[in-house]
Short mmCIF file of C-alpha atoms and ligand atoms in Angstrom, two decimals:
data_model
loop_
_atom_site.label_atom_id
_atom_site.label_comp_id
_atom_site.label_asym_id
_atom_site.label_seq_id
_atom_site.Cartn_x
_atom_site.Cartn_y
_atom_site.Cartn_z
CA MET A 28 -2.86 -24.38 27.32
CA TYR A 29 -2.77 -20.82 26.04
CA GLY A 30 -3.48 -19.22 29.45
CA ASP A 31 -0.29 -20.79 30.69
CA THR A 32 2.37 -18.16 31.46
CA THR A 33 5.11 -19.73 29.38
CA ARG A 34 3.01 -19.84 26.25
CA ARG A 35 1.73 -16.30 26.74
CA ASP A 36 5.22 -14.92 27.41
CA ALA A 37 6.49 -16.68 24.33
CA LEU A 38 3.76 -15.07 22.28
CA ILE A 39 4.29 -11.63 23.76
CA GLY A 40 8.02 -11.99 23.26
CA MET A 41 7.38 -12.88 19.68
CA GLY A 42 5.13 -9.85 19.29
CA ALA A 43 7.71 -7.55 20.82
CA ALA A 44 10.32 -8.80 18.40
CA ALA A 45 7.98 -8.60 15.48
CA GLY A 46 8.82 -5.10 14.32
CA LEU A 47 10.83 -4.42 11.25
CA ALA A 48 13.58 -6.64 12.50
CA MET A 49 11.39 -9.55 11.43
CA LEU A 50 10.73 -8.26 7.96
CA PRO A 51 12.27 -10.85 5.65
CA GLY A 52 15.79 -9.74 4.95
CA ALA A 53 15.30 -6.28 6.50
CA ALA A 54 18.25 -6.51 8.88
CA THR A 55 20.56 -7.82 6.18
CA LEU A 56 19.41 -5.15 3.77
CA ALA A 57 19.99 -2.36 6.28
CA GLN A 58 23.47 -3.62 7.18
CA GLY A 59 24.55 -4.10 3.58
CA ALA A 60 23.31 -0.64 2.66
CA GLY A 61 25.58 1.22 5.06
CA ASP A 62 24.70 4.85 5.71
CA ARG A 63 24.53 6.17 2.16
CA LYS A 64 21.34 8.15 1.45
CA LEU A 65 19.75 7.85 -1.97
CA GLY A 66 17.89 10.88 -3.34
CA TYR A 67 14.16 10.82 -4.01
CA ALA A 68 12.31 13.18 -6.38
CA ILE A 69 8.75 13.60 -5.11
CA VAL A 70 6.25 13.93 -7.98
CA GLY A 71 2.93 15.50 -6.98
CA LEU A 72 2.87 17.66 -3.87
CA GLY A 73 -0.65 16.76 -2.71
CA SER A 74 -2.03 15.64 0.59
CA TYR A 75 -0.35 12.25 0.97
CA ALA A 76 3.06 13.41 -0.27
CA THR A 77 3.24 16.51 1.90
CA ARG A 78 1.56 15.22 5.08
CA GLN A 79 2.80 11.63 5.34
CA ILE A 80 5.70 10.93 2.98
CA MET A 81 7.86 14.04 3.08
CA PRO A 82 7.93 14.39 6.90
CA ALA A 83 8.97 10.70 7.14
CA PHE A 84 12.36 11.28 5.46
CA ALA A 85 13.60 12.72 8.77
CA GLN A 86 13.55 9.14 10.15
CA CYS A 87 15.25 7.53 7.15
CA ARG A 88 18.70 6.05 7.22
CA ASN A 89 19.17 5.54 3.48
CA ALA A 90 16.78 8.03 1.87
CA ARG A 91 16.54 11.80 1.51
CA ILE A 92 14.47 14.28 -0.50
CA ALA A 93 16.58 15.48 -3.44
CA ALA A 94 14.07 17.06 -5.84
CA LEU A 95 10.45 18.18 -6.16
CA VAL A 96 8.08 18.00 -9.14
CA SER A 97 4.86 20.03 -9.20
CA GLY A 98 2.73 22.06 -11.60
CA THR A 99 2.30 24.75 -8.92
CA PRO A 100 5.30 27.13 -8.51
CA GLU A 101 4.09 28.22 -5.02
CA LYS A 102 4.25 24.64 -3.79
CA LEU A 103 7.78 24.22 -5.16
CA ALA A 104 8.86 27.41 -3.38
CA ARG A 105 7.14 26.51 -0.10
CA TYR A 106 8.22 22.87 0.17
CA GLY A 107 11.62 23.61 -1.34
CA ALA A 108 12.24 26.04 1.53
CA GLU A 109 10.80 23.66 4.13
CA TYR A 110 12.92 20.67 3.04
CA GLY A 111 16.02 22.49 1.82
CA VAL A 112 15.59 21.57 -1.86
CA PRO A 113 17.20 24.29 -4.03
CA ALA A 114 15.47 25.80 -7.09
CA THR A 115 17.95 23.92 -9.34
CA HIS A 116 16.18 20.73 -8.17
CA HIS A 117 12.60 21.96 -8.79
CA TYR A 118 10.75 20.58 -11.84
CA ASN A 119 7.29 20.77 -13.38
CA TYR A 120 5.51 18.25 -15.62
CA GLN A 121 7.05 19.78 -18.75
CA THR A 122 10.64 19.80 -17.44
CA PHE A 123 10.28 16.34 -15.82
CA GLU A 124 12.68 14.67 -18.31
CA ARG A 125 15.52 16.89 -17.06
CA LEU A 126 15.58 14.70 -13.96
CA ALA A 127 17.68 12.37 -16.12
CA ASP A 128 20.58 14.84 -15.80
CA ASN A 129 20.29 15.27 -12.04
CA ARG A 130 22.76 12.91 -10.39
CA ASP A 131 21.35 13.68 -6.95
CA VAL A 132 18.13 11.89 -7.90
CA ASP A 133 18.20 8.09 -7.72
CA ILE A 134 14.48 7.37 -7.22
CA VAL A 135 11.31 9.04 -8.50
CA TYR A 136 8.29 8.70 -6.17
CA VAL A 137 5.00 9.05 -8.09
CA VAL A 138 2.30 10.41 -5.75
CA LEU A 139 -0.20 11.55 -8.40
CA PRO A 140 -3.83 10.61 -9.18
CA VAL A 141 -3.95 6.98 -10.33
CA ALA A 142 -4.52 7.70 -14.04
CA MET A 143 -1.15 9.49 -14.09
CA HIS A 144 0.86 6.69 -12.41
CA ALA A 145 1.75 4.78 -15.58
CA GLU A 146 2.80 7.84 -17.58
CA TYR A 147 5.08 9.27 -14.89
CA SER A 148 6.51 5.91 -13.78
CA ILE A 149 7.41 5.08 -17.38
CA ARG A 150 8.87 8.54 -18.00
CA ALA A 151 10.93 8.14 -14.83
CA SER A 152 12.21 4.71 -15.90
CA LYS A 153 13.13 6.14 -19.30
CA ALA A 154 14.99 8.94 -17.51
CA GLY A 155 17.11 6.18 -15.94
CA LYS A 156 15.65 6.41 -12.43
CA HIS A 157 14.32 3.79 -10.02
CA VAL A 158 10.60 4.22 -9.28
CA MET A 159 8.39 4.12 -6.21
CA CYS A 160 4.75 4.38 -7.29
CA GLU A 161 1.73 4.85 -5.06
CA LYS A 162 -1.11 2.34 -4.84
CA PRO A 163 -3.21 1.39 -6.71
CA MET A 164 -0.45 0.83 -9.25
CA ALA A 165 -2.45 1.96 -12.32
CA VAL A 166 -5.92 2.02 -13.86
CA SER A 167 -5.48 -1.30 -15.73
CA SER A 168 -3.34 -4.42 -15.71
CA ALA A 169 -2.11 -3.48 -19.20
CA GLU A 170 -0.73 -0.22 -17.80
CA CYS A 171 0.88 -2.08 -14.89
CA GLN A 172 2.61 -4.41 -17.34
CA SER A 173 3.95 -1.42 -19.34
CA MET A 174 5.38 0.05 -16.13
CA ILE A 175 7.09 -3.25 -15.28
CA ASP A 176 8.45 -3.52 -18.84
CA ALA A 177 9.77 0.06 -18.78
CA ALA A 178 11.60 -0.49 -15.47
CA LYS A 179 13.08 -3.75 -16.79
CA ALA A 180 14.19 -2.12 -20.05
CA ALA A 181 15.93 0.60 -18.03
CA GLY A 182 17.51 -1.95 -15.67
CA LYS A 183 15.94 -0.08 -12.73
CA LYS A 184 13.71 -1.10 -9.84
CA LEU A 185 9.99 -0.49 -9.45
CA MET A 186 8.22 -0.71 -6.10
CA ILE A 187 4.62 0.00 -5.08
CA GLY A 188 3.80 2.05 -1.96
CA TYR A 189 2.22 -0.72 0.10
CA ARG A 190 3.18 0.86 3.43
CA SER A 191 1.33 -1.72 5.59
CA ARG A 192 3.91 -4.36 4.66
CA PHE A 193 6.39 -2.26 6.69
CA GLN A 194 4.05 -1.60 9.63
CA PRO A 195 5.04 -3.58 12.75
CA HIS A 196 1.53 -4.77 13.78
CA ASN A 197 0.84 -6.02 10.27
CA VAL A 198 4.29 -7.65 10.06
CA ALA A 199 3.63 -9.33 13.44
CA ALA A 200 0.16 -10.52 12.35
CA ILE A 201 1.65 -12.11 9.23
CA ASP A 202 4.21 -13.88 11.38
CA LEU A 203 1.56 -15.13 13.85
CA CYS A 204 -0.53 -16.45 10.93
CA ARG A 205 2.44 -18.32 9.46
CA LYS A 206 3.18 -19.82 12.91
CA GLN A 207 -0.49 -20.85 13.13
CA VAL A 208 -0.83 -19.59 16.72
CA VAL A 209 -4.62 -19.80 16.33
CA GLY A 210 -4.41 -23.04 14.36
CA PRO A 211 -4.64 -23.30 10.59
CA THR A 212 -6.50 -20.35 9.04
CA ARG A 213 -10.10 -21.14 8.10
CA MET A 214 -11.41 -17.71 7.10
CA ILE A 215 -10.49 -14.06 6.89
CA ARG A 216 -12.80 -11.08 7.30
CA THR A 217 -11.54 -7.64 6.42
CA ALA A 218 -13.20 -4.29 5.79
CA HIS A 219 -11.86 -0.93 4.68
CA GLY A 220 -13.86 2.20 4.00
CA PHE A 221 -14.59 5.83 4.79
CA SER A 222 -17.22 8.42 3.87
CA ILE A 223 -15.73 10.22 0.90
CA GLN A 224 -15.92 13.99 0.46
CA PRO A 225 -17.41 15.15 -2.86
CA ASP A 226 -15.58 16.96 -5.69
CA GLN A 227 -12.24 15.20 -5.96
CA TRP A 228 -10.34 13.15 -8.55
CA ARG A 229 -11.09 9.89 -6.68
CA LEU A 230 -14.74 10.26 -7.77
CA ASP A 231 -13.84 10.78 -11.44
CA ARG A 232 -13.34 7.37 -13.03
CA LYS A 233 -11.06 8.80 -15.73
CA MET A 234 -8.60 9.91 -13.01
CA SER A 235 -9.08 7.08 -10.50
CA GLY A 236 -9.79 4.02 -12.62
CA GLY A 237 -12.62 3.07 -10.26
CA GLY A 238 -14.27 3.80 -6.94
CA SER A 239 -13.76 2.52 -3.41
CA MET A 240 -12.31 -0.78 -4.63
CA MET A 241 -9.31 0.90 -6.25
CA ASP A 242 -8.64 3.37 -3.46
CA ILE A 243 -9.51 1.70 -0.15
CA GLY A 244 -10.84 -1.78 -0.95
CA ILE A 245 -7.33 -2.57 -2.13
CA TYR A 246 -6.31 -2.62 1.57
CA SER A 247 -8.86 -5.40 2.21
CA LEU A 248 -7.51 -7.25 -0.82
CA GLN A 249 -3.88 -6.80 0.27
CA ALA A 250 -4.65 -7.86 3.86
CA ALA A 251 -6.45 -11.00 2.67
CA ARG A 252 -3.47 -11.90 0.49
CA TYR A 253 -0.66 -11.18 2.97
CA LEU A 254 -2.47 -12.68 5.96
CA SER A 255 -3.42 -15.88 4.08
CA GLY A 256 -0.05 -16.07 2.33
CA GLU A 257 -1.91 -17.46 -0.68
CA GLU A 258 -3.07 -16.24 -4.07
CA PRO A 259 -6.85 -16.31 -4.70
CA VAL A 260 -8.19 -18.66 -7.36
CA GLU A 261 -11.73 -17.27 -7.55
CA VAL A 262 -13.61 -14.08 -6.74
CA MET A 263 -17.30 -13.32 -6.18
CA ALA A 264 -18.38 -9.69 -5.84
CA THR A 265 -21.56 -7.66 -5.29
CA GLU A 266 -21.96 -3.91 -5.56
CA SER A 267 -24.22 -1.52 -3.69
CA THR A 268 -24.13 2.05 -5.00
CA ASP A 269 -26.76 4.75 -4.70
CA ARG A 270 -26.49 6.27 -8.17
CA ARG A 271 -28.68 9.22 -7.07
CA ASP A 272 -25.80 10.30 -4.79
CA PRO A 273 -23.78 12.79 -6.92
CA ARG A 274 -20.53 11.39 -5.51
CA PHE A 275 -21.17 8.13 -7.29
CA ALA A 276 -21.98 9.34 -10.79
CA THR A 277 -19.01 7.50 -12.33
CA VAL A 278 -17.56 5.23 -9.61
CA GLU A 279 -18.84 2.52 -7.29
CA ASP A 280 -19.45 2.98 -3.56
CA ARG A 281 -19.67 -0.35 -1.77
CA VAL A 282 -18.29 -3.68 -2.93
CA ASP A 283 -18.52 -6.90 -0.93
CA PHE A 284 -16.18 -9.49 -2.38
CA THR A 285 -15.15 -12.98 -1.43
CA LEU A 286 -11.81 -14.47 -2.37
CA ARG A 287 -11.36 -18.23 -2.48
CA PHE A 288 -7.82 -19.45 -1.79
CA PRO A 289 -6.36 -22.82 -2.87
CA SER A 290 -6.35 -24.16 0.73
CA GLY A 291 -10.12 -23.61 0.95
CA VAL A 292 -9.77 -20.43 3.03
CA LEU A 293 -12.45 -17.88 2.13
CA ALA A 294 -11.83 -14.17 2.69
CA SER A 295 -14.93 -11.96 3.03
CA CYS A 296 -13.88 -8.44 2.16
CA ILE A 297 -15.64 -5.08 2.26
CA SER A 298 -14.76 -1.91 0.38
CA SER A 299 -16.78 1.24 1.04
CA TYR A 300 -16.88 4.95 0.21
CA SER A 301 -19.88 5.59 2.48
CA SER A 302 -19.04 4.03 5.86
CA PRO A 303 -15.95 3.79 8.07
CA HIS A 304 -14.15 0.44 8.34
CA ASN A 305 -10.55 -0.52 9.04
CA GLU A 306 -10.10 -4.06 10.30
CA ALA A 307 -8.82 -7.52 9.49
CA ARG A 308 -9.53 -10.74 11.37
CA VAL A 309 -7.94 -14.12 10.66
CA ILE A 310 -10.00 -16.94 12.12
CA GLY A 311 -8.26 -20.24 12.74
CA THR A 312 -9.43 -23.51 14.21
CA ASP A 313 -8.51 -22.37 17.76
CA GLY A 314 -9.30 -18.63 17.77
CA TYR A 315 -8.51 -15.47 15.88
CA ILE A 316 -5.88 -12.82 15.18
CA GLU A 317 -7.35 -9.37 14.86
CA LEU A 318 -5.95 -6.09 13.54
CA ASP A 319 -8.37 -3.30 14.54
CA PRO A 320 -7.64 -0.75 13.36
CA ALA A 321 -5.54 -2.55 10.78
CA THR A 322 -4.05 -0.09 8.33
CA PRO A 323 -4.44 3.55 9.44
CA TYR A 324 -1.49 5.96 9.37
CA GLN A 325 -0.99 5.25 13.08
CA GLY A 326 -2.67 3.58 16.05
CA GLN A 327 -2.89 -0.03 14.86
CA ARG A 328 -3.90 -2.64 17.42
CA LEU A 329 -3.30 -6.37 17.38
CA ARG A 330 -5.23 -8.85 19.50
CA VAL A 331 -4.96 -12.62 19.66
CA ARG A 332 -7.73 -14.83 21.04
CA VAL A 333 -6.92 -18.48 21.55
CA LYS A 334 -9.11 -20.99 23.34
CA GLY A 335 -11.18 -18.31 25.03
CA GLU A 336 -8.37 -16.04 26.20
CA THR A 337 -7.50 -12.71 24.59
CA THR A 338 -4.07 -11.06 24.72
CA GLU A 339 -2.64 -8.00 23.07
CA PRO A 340 0.97 -8.78 22.15
CA ALA A 341 3.36 -5.89 22.81
CA ILE A 342 4.64 -4.58 19.51
CA ASP A 343 7.81 -2.52 19.33
CA THR A 344 6.87 0.69 17.53
CA SER A 345 9.98 2.62 18.54
CA GLY A 346 11.58 2.14 15.11
CA PRO A 347 10.98 4.19 11.97
CA SER A 348 7.36 4.70 10.90
CA GLN A 349 5.85 2.55 8.16
CA PHE A 350 6.41 5.46 5.75
CA ALA A 351 10.11 5.82 6.59
CA ALA A 352 10.62 2.05 6.52
CA GLN A 353 9.01 1.86 3.08
CA LEU A 354 11.25 4.68 1.76
CA ASP A 355 14.37 3.07 3.25
CA HIS A 356 13.42 -0.35 1.91
CA LEU A 357 13.60 0.65 -1.76
CA ALA A 358 16.85 2.55 -1.18
CA GLN A 359 18.34 -0.48 0.62
CA CYS A 360 17.18 -2.84 -2.15
CA ILE A 361 18.97 -0.61 -4.68
CA LEU A 362 22.14 -0.36 -2.59
CA THR A 363 22.27 -4.14 -2.03
CA ASN A 364 20.78 -5.10 -5.41
CA ARG A 365 17.75 -7.01 -4.11
CA THR A 366 14.17 -7.17 -5.32
CA PRO A 367 11.79 -5.08 -3.18
CA LEU A 368 9.25 -6.90 -1.01
CA VAL A 369 6.45 -5.25 -3.02
CA PRO A 370 7.72 -4.86 -6.61
CA GLY A 371 5.64 -3.85 -9.64
CA GLU A 372 4.54 -7.47 -10.05
CA GLU A 373 2.78 -7.24 -6.66
CA GLY A 374 0.86 -4.14 -7.77
CA LEU A 375 -0.07 -5.90 -11.02
CA ARG A 376 -1.44 -8.91 -9.09
CA ASP A 377 -3.81 -6.64 -7.16
CA ILE A 378 -5.01 -4.82 -10.27
CA ARG A 379 -5.67 -8.16 -12.02
CA ILE A 380 -7.78 -9.26 -9.03
CA ILE A 381 -9.59 -5.90 -8.92
CA GLU A 382 -10.42 -6.31 -12.62
CA ALA A 383 -11.89 -9.72 -11.74
CA VAL A 384 -13.86 -8.13 -8.85
CA TYR A 385 -15.35 -5.62 -11.30
CA ARG A 386 -16.13 -8.36 -13.82
CA SER A 387 -17.80 -10.45 -11.12
CA MET A 388 -19.96 -7.60 -9.79
CA ASN A 389 -20.92 -6.39 -13.28
CA GLU A 390 -21.73 -9.82 -14.68
CA GLY A 391 -23.22 -11.28 -11.48
CA ARG A 392 -21.08 -14.43 -11.53
CA ARG A 393 -18.02 -16.01 -10.00
CA VAL A 394 -14.79 -15.24 -11.84
CA ALA A 395 -11.88 -17.67 -11.87
CA LEU A 396 -8.40 -16.20 -11.55
CA ALA A 397 -5.62 -17.65 -13.67
P1 NAD B 403 -4.14 14.73 -3.73
O1 NAD B 403 -5.29 15.13 -4.58
O2 NAD B 403 -4.03 15.33 -2.38
O3 NAD B 403 -2.75 15.00 -4.48
C1 NAD B 403 -2.61 14.75 -5.86
C2 NAD B 403 -1.54 15.68 -6.41
O4 NAD B 403 -1.47 15.49 -7.82
C3 NAD B 403 -1.84 17.15 -6.15
O5 NAD B 403 -0.68 17.81 -5.75
C4 NAD B 403 -2.28 17.65 -7.51
O6 NAD B 403 -1.97 19.01 -7.72
C5 NAD B 403 -1.45 16.77 -8.44
N1 NAD B 403 -2.02 16.70 -9.77
C6 NAD B 403 -1.31 16.83 -10.91
N2 NAD B 403 -2.10 16.72 -11.97
C7 NAD B 403 -3.34 16.55 -11.53
C8 NAD B 403 -4.61 16.38 -12.16
N3 NAD B 403 -4.73 16.37 -13.49
N4 NAD B 403 -5.70 16.20 -11.37
C9 NAD B 403 -5.59 16.18 -10.04
N5 NAD B 403 -4.41 16.32 -9.37
C10 NAD B 403 -3.30 16.51 -10.13
O7 NAD B 403 -4.20 13.15 -3.63
P2 NAD B 403 -3.45 12.22 -2.59
O8 NAD B 403 -4.41 11.79 -1.55
O9 NAD B 403 -2.18 12.84 -2.17
O10 NAD B 403 -3.17 10.92 -3.49
C11 NAD B 403 -2.06 10.87 -4.39
C12 NAD B 403 -1.67 9.39 -4.60
O11 NAD B 403 -1.29 8.83 -3.35
C13 NAD B 403 -2.78 8.52 -5.13
O12 NAD B 403 -2.23 7.53 -5.96
C14 NAD B 403 -3.34 7.85 -3.89
O13 NAD B 403 -3.95 6.61 -4.14
C15 NAD B 403 -2.08 7.69 -3.07
N6 NAD B 403 -2.34 7.66 -1.61
C16 NAD B 403 -1.79 6.65 -0.90
C17 NAD B 403 -2.01 6.58 0.45
C18 NAD B 403 -1.38 5.48 1.26
O14 NAD B 403 -1.68 5.37 2.44
N7 NAD B 403 -0.50 4.69 0.67
C19 NAD B 403 -2.80 7.54 1.08
C20 NAD B 403 -3.33 8.57 0.33
C21 NAD B 403 -3.09 8.63 -1.04
#
């Protein structure tokens, strides 16, 4: 029985070990990569780049900041000074192609509004650089495919910034699901949302490609896919948007969508720009595995309830942050010539499903996924 000490200790032990060490191939990648640090050029010095990504390089073993790209000279001067990046390694959107001649730059990290992802990822591939691109990958599946094609043509790698795949609680939850510690999965419920501030590019469809579904609902979609370990075959979606709210003149607010997986598992997912949510629960025949909060920048919690007893497995968070681990992962994949855990094809899969979500909610019908 689950309350039995041996079983609980085994589970807690498993949780404790379930940090990055358990990421498929992570240990091998890190060993094979040695201590060489590859240089990243950061493109777009906005909120996410400057507050989460750039500070994380301090924890990296195989990655460093080598260059900065921005349209604002003051930002180049300020962050150049802060991170020790000399003026010779500062670029703007017009001089971007000169990155090709900078041997200190191995990887270009695109941290721009979504509508700019394809253009700058493709320009980076053509400049002979590997690419890390933020989520959502692009505004359409056609753009995603062009990004994949450009990276292939250049013989360079392309990875999408799905940081939660490198976050120890999420990695542990995936492992617990695969081990069926709460029995075979029957359903998944996941919700992601926040109340969005007005007047920003996320609320301009031309820049964002869509509303909450593209920006935050994609976390519900990702969680449903990585926790189930399956690819959905059908989607049903409903929208609720107050079009009198000026924030939602061009993009949707709330989307409730259900994904049907081949095993029969159904995932009920919420995406919202008007209410706070951040959770994922996998319900099996004997209990549930819960991430709440699931995917914030920090402070994740994992609980397991089996046969009426709840435990909170100890997760080792002493290693690099999810941001640092993500940055190191691409560098290590390049140094050891492996395919990243979340390559361009993974970003494309999500955008294809999001397009089906939009079709379903606009046409009021179920949409089959190929
Ligand atoms: P932001 O608005 O803070 O930064 C965007 C940057 O792009 C700014 O520096 C801005 O000056 C620059 N920019 C260049 N051309 C622009 C234009 N025409 N319009 C607007 N900005 C322009 O946004 P952010 O929150 O840093 O998001 C940037 C990217 O990072 C997006 O793709 C977003 O989805 C992603 N993001 C990911 C996470 C995550 O947890 N993985 C979190 C936040 C943002």
